[in-house]
Every structure is written in C-alpha cells, then in structure tokens.
mmCIF file of C-alpha atoms in Angstrom:
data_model
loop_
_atom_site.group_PDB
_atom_site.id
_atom_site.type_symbol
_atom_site.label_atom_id
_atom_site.label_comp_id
_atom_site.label_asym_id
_atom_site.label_seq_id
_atom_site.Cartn_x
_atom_site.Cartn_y
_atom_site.Cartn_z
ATOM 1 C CA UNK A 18 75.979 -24.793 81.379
ATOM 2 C CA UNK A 19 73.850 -21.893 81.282
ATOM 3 C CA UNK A 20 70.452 -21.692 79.015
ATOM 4 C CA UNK A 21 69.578 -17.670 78.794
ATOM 5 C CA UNK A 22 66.129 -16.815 77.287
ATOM 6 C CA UNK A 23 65.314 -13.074 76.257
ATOM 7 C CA UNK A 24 61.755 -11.861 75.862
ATOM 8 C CA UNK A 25 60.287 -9.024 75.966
ATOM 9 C CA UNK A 26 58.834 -7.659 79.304
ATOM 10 C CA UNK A 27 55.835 -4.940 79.469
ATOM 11 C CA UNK A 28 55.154 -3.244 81.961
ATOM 12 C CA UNK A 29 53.048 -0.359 83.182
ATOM 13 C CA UNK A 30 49.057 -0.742 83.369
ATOM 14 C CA UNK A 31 46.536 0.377 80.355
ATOM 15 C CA UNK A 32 47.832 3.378 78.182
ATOM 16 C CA UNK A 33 51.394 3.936 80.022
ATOM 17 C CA UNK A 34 52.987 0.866 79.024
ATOM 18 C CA UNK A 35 56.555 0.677 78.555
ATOM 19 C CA UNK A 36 58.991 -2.093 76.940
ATOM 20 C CA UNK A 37 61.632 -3.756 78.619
ATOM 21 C CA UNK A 38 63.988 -6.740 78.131
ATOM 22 C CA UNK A 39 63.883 -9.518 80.414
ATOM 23 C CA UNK A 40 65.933 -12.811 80.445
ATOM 24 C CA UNK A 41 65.518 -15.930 82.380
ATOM 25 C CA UNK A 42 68.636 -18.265 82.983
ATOM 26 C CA UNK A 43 68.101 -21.714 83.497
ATOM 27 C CA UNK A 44 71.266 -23.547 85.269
ATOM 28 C CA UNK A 45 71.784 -26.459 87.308
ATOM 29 C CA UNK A 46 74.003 -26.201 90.200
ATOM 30 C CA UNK A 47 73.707 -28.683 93.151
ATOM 31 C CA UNK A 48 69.990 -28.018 92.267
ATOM 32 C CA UNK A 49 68.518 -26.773 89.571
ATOM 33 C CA UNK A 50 68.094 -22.880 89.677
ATOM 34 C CA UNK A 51 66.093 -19.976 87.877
ATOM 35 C CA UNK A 52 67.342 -16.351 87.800
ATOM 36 C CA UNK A 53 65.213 -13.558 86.400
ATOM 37 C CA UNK A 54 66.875 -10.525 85.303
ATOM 38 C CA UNK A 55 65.355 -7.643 83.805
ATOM 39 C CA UNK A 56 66.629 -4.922 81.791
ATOM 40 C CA UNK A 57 65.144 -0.989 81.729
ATOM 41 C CA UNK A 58 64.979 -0.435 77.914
ATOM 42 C CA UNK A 59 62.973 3.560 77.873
ATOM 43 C CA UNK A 60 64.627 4.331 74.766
ATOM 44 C CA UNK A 61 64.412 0.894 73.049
ATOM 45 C CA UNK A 62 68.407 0.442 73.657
ATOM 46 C CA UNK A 63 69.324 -2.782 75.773
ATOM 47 C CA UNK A 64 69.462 -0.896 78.802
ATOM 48 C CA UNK A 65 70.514 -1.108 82.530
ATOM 49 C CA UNK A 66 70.010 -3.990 84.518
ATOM 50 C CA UNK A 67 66.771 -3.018 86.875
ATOM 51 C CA UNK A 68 66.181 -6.348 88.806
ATOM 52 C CA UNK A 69 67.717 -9.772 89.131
ATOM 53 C CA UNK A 70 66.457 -12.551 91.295
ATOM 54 C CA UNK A 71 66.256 -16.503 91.533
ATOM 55 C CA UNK A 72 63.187 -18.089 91.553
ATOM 56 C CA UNK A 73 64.099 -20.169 94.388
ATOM 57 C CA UNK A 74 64.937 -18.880 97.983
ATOM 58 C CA UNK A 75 67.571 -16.654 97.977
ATOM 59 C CA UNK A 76 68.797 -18.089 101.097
ATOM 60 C CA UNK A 77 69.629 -21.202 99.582
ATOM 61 C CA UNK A 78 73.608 -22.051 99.305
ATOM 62 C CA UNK A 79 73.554 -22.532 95.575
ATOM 63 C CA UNK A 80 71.917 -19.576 94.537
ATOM 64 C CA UNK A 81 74.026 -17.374 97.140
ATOM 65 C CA UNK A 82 77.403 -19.099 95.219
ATOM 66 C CA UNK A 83 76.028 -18.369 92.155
ATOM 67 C CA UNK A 84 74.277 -15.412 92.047
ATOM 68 C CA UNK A 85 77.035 -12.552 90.837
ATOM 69 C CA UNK A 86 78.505 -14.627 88.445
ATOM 70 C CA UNK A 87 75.030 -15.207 86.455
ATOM 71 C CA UNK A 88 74.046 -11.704 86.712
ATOM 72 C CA UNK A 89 77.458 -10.929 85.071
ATOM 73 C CA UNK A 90 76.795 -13.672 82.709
ATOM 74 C CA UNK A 91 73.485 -12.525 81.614
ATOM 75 C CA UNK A 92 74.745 -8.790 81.068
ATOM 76 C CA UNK A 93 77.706 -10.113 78.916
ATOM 77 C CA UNK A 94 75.506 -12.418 76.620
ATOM 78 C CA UNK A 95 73.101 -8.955 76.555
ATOM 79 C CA UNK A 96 75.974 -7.406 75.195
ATOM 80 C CA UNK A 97 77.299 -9.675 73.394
ATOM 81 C CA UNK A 98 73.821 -9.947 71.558
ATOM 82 C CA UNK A 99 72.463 -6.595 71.906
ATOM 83 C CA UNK A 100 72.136 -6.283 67.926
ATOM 84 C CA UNK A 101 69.843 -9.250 67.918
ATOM 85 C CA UNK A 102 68.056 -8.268 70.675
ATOM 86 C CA UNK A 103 66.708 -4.954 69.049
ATOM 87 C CA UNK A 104 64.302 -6.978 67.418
ATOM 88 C CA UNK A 105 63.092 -8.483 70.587
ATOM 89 C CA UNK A 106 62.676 -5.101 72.190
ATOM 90 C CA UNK A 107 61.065 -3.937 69.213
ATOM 91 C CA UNK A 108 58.204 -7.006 69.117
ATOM 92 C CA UNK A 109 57.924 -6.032 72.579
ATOM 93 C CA UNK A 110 57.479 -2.411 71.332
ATOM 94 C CA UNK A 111 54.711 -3.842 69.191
ATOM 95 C CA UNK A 112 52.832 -5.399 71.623
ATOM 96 C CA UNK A 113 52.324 -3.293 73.988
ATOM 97 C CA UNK A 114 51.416 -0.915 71.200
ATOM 98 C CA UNK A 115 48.836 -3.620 70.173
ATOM 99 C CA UNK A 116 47.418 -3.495 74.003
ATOM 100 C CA UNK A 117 47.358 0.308 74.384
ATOM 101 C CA UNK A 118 45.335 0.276 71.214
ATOM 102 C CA UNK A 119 42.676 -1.977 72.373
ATOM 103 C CA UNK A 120 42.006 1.185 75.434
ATOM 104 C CA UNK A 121 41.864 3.367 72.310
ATOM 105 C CA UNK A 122 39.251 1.655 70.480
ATOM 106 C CA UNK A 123 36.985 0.777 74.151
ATOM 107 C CA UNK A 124 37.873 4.443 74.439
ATOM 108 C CA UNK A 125 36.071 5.364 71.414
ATOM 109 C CA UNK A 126 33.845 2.666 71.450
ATOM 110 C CA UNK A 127 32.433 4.139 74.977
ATOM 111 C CA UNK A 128 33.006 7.483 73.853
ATOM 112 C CA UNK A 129 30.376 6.780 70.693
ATOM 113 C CA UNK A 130 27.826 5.422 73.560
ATOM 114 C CA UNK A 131 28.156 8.379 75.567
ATOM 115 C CA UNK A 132 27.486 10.361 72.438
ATOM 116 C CA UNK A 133 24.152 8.257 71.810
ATOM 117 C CA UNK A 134 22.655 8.263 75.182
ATOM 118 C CA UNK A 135 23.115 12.557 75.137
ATOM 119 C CA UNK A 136 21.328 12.891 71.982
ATOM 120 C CA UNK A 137 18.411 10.480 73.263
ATOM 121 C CA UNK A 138 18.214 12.171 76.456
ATOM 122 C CA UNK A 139 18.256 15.700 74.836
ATOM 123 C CA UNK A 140 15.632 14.375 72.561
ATOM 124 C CA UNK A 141 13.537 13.194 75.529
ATOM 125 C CA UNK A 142 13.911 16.725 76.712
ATOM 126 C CA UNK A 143 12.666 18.283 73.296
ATOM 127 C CA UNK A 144 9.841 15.819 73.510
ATOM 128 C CA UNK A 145 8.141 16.829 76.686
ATOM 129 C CA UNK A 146 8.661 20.655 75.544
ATOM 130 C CA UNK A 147 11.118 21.622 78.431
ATOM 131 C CA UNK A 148 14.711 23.206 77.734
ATOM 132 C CA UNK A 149 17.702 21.405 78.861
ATOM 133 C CA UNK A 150 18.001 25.379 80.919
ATOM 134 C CA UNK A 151 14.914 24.901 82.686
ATOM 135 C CA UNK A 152 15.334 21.228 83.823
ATOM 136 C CA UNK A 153 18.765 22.292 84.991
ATOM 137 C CA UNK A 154 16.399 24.935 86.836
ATOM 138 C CA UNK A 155 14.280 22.371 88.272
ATOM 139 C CA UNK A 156 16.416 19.743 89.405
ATOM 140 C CA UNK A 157 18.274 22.159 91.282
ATOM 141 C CA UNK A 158 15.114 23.312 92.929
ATOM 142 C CA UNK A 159 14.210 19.344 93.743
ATOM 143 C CA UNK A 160 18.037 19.345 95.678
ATOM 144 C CA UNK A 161 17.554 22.179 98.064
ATOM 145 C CA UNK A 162 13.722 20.639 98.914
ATOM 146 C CA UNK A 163 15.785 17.337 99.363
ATOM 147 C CA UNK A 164 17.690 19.128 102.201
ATOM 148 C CA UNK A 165 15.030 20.303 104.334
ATOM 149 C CA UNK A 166 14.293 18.464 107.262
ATOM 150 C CA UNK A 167 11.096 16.706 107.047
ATOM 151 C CA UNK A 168 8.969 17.872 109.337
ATOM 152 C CA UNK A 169 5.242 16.235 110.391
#
C-alpha cells in the first residue's frame, strides 16, 4: 500500500516565485522507499509531471521494479483528485504571495531609507553653501588629480 502526500511546492527565488504541486509517496517494497514527484502548475491547473525521483539510490532493485508503476500511480490519484487539489495549489498560491510581499515591503522599507539619507545629504550640501552642481564640479576635478602620476 501506497501513502501519497500533496503539498504545495514553490519555487523560483525572491519576486519570481511560482506554485507548483508536489507529492511524496511513501511505500514499502522489500525496503521501504520514497518517491518525489512534482507537478508544473503555471496556470494554477494540476499540471504536467516535471520530475519524479526516489529518495533512495536509484540503482537499487526495488526502486528500479517499482518506479513506473508509482509514477503512474501518483498521476492517477492527481487526477483522480485534481478538484481537491485546487485548494492546495491555491494555499501554495498564497504563500508564495505572502513571501514575494515581504521583498515588497524591504523594498519600500529600503526605498524610504534611501529617500532619508538624500534629503540629509542635500541638506548637508545647503548647509556649507555649495550647490549639489558645483560639488558635482569638484569631485570630478578631485578624479582626474587622482589619476596623475605622483611625481616627487
């Protein structure tokens, strides 16, 4: 007998996250064995099957006996439940909408600081009476000295 967990599966890295469906079956056969299959869900559908592997060596005799027939298994119980498993997908969904907010709000959070520091710098530059023209003026002066070879 079988046991076939669904989850949801994110993947991607900071604000291009995407949702997929993954399942892990847990079966005993001669040894116990775990398969991982995971499902490509772009438009929140069940999707195709995108990878399916055993934890274990795939060398081993029992998962090389075994292997087709649980990947078939797994996409007929995805079928079979693929009504139920739009919720799954869609706390997936949720989640990695939850994560790709948290960028937004460091996002803005760093954007504010940025803000800050630029007003206190250009108020540093109205304090000593210099335009932020002329400074631009005079640092670029200070780079070309910079380049000059020293010479005693």
């Amino acid at each position: 007998m079988a046991i076939v967990r669904f989850h949801p599966s994110i993947t991607g890295h900071d604000t291009e996250l995407t949702t997929d469906l993954a399942a892990e079956v847990s079966l005993h056969f001669r040894i116990p064995l775990t398969f991982v299959a995971y499902f490509h869900c772009p438009d929140g559908t069940h999707g195709e099957l995108r990878d399916f592997h055993c934890k274990q060596a795939a060398h081993l005799a029992s998962v090389r006996a075994v292997r087709d027939l649980v990947a078939e298994h797994v996409v007929a119980v995805r079928d079979e439940h693929a009504d139920k498993l739009q919720a799954v997908i869609a706390a997936g969904r949720e989640v990695a909408a939850a994560r790709v907010l948290q960028h937004v709000l460091r996002a803005r959070a760093d954007r504010a600081a940025a803000d800050s520091a630029e007003q206190q710098a250009l108020a540093s530059l109205g304090a000593l009476g210099i335009t932020e023209e002329r400074a631009a003026l005079v640092s670029e002066q200070l780079r070309e000295v910079s380049r000059l070879p020293f010479a005693l």
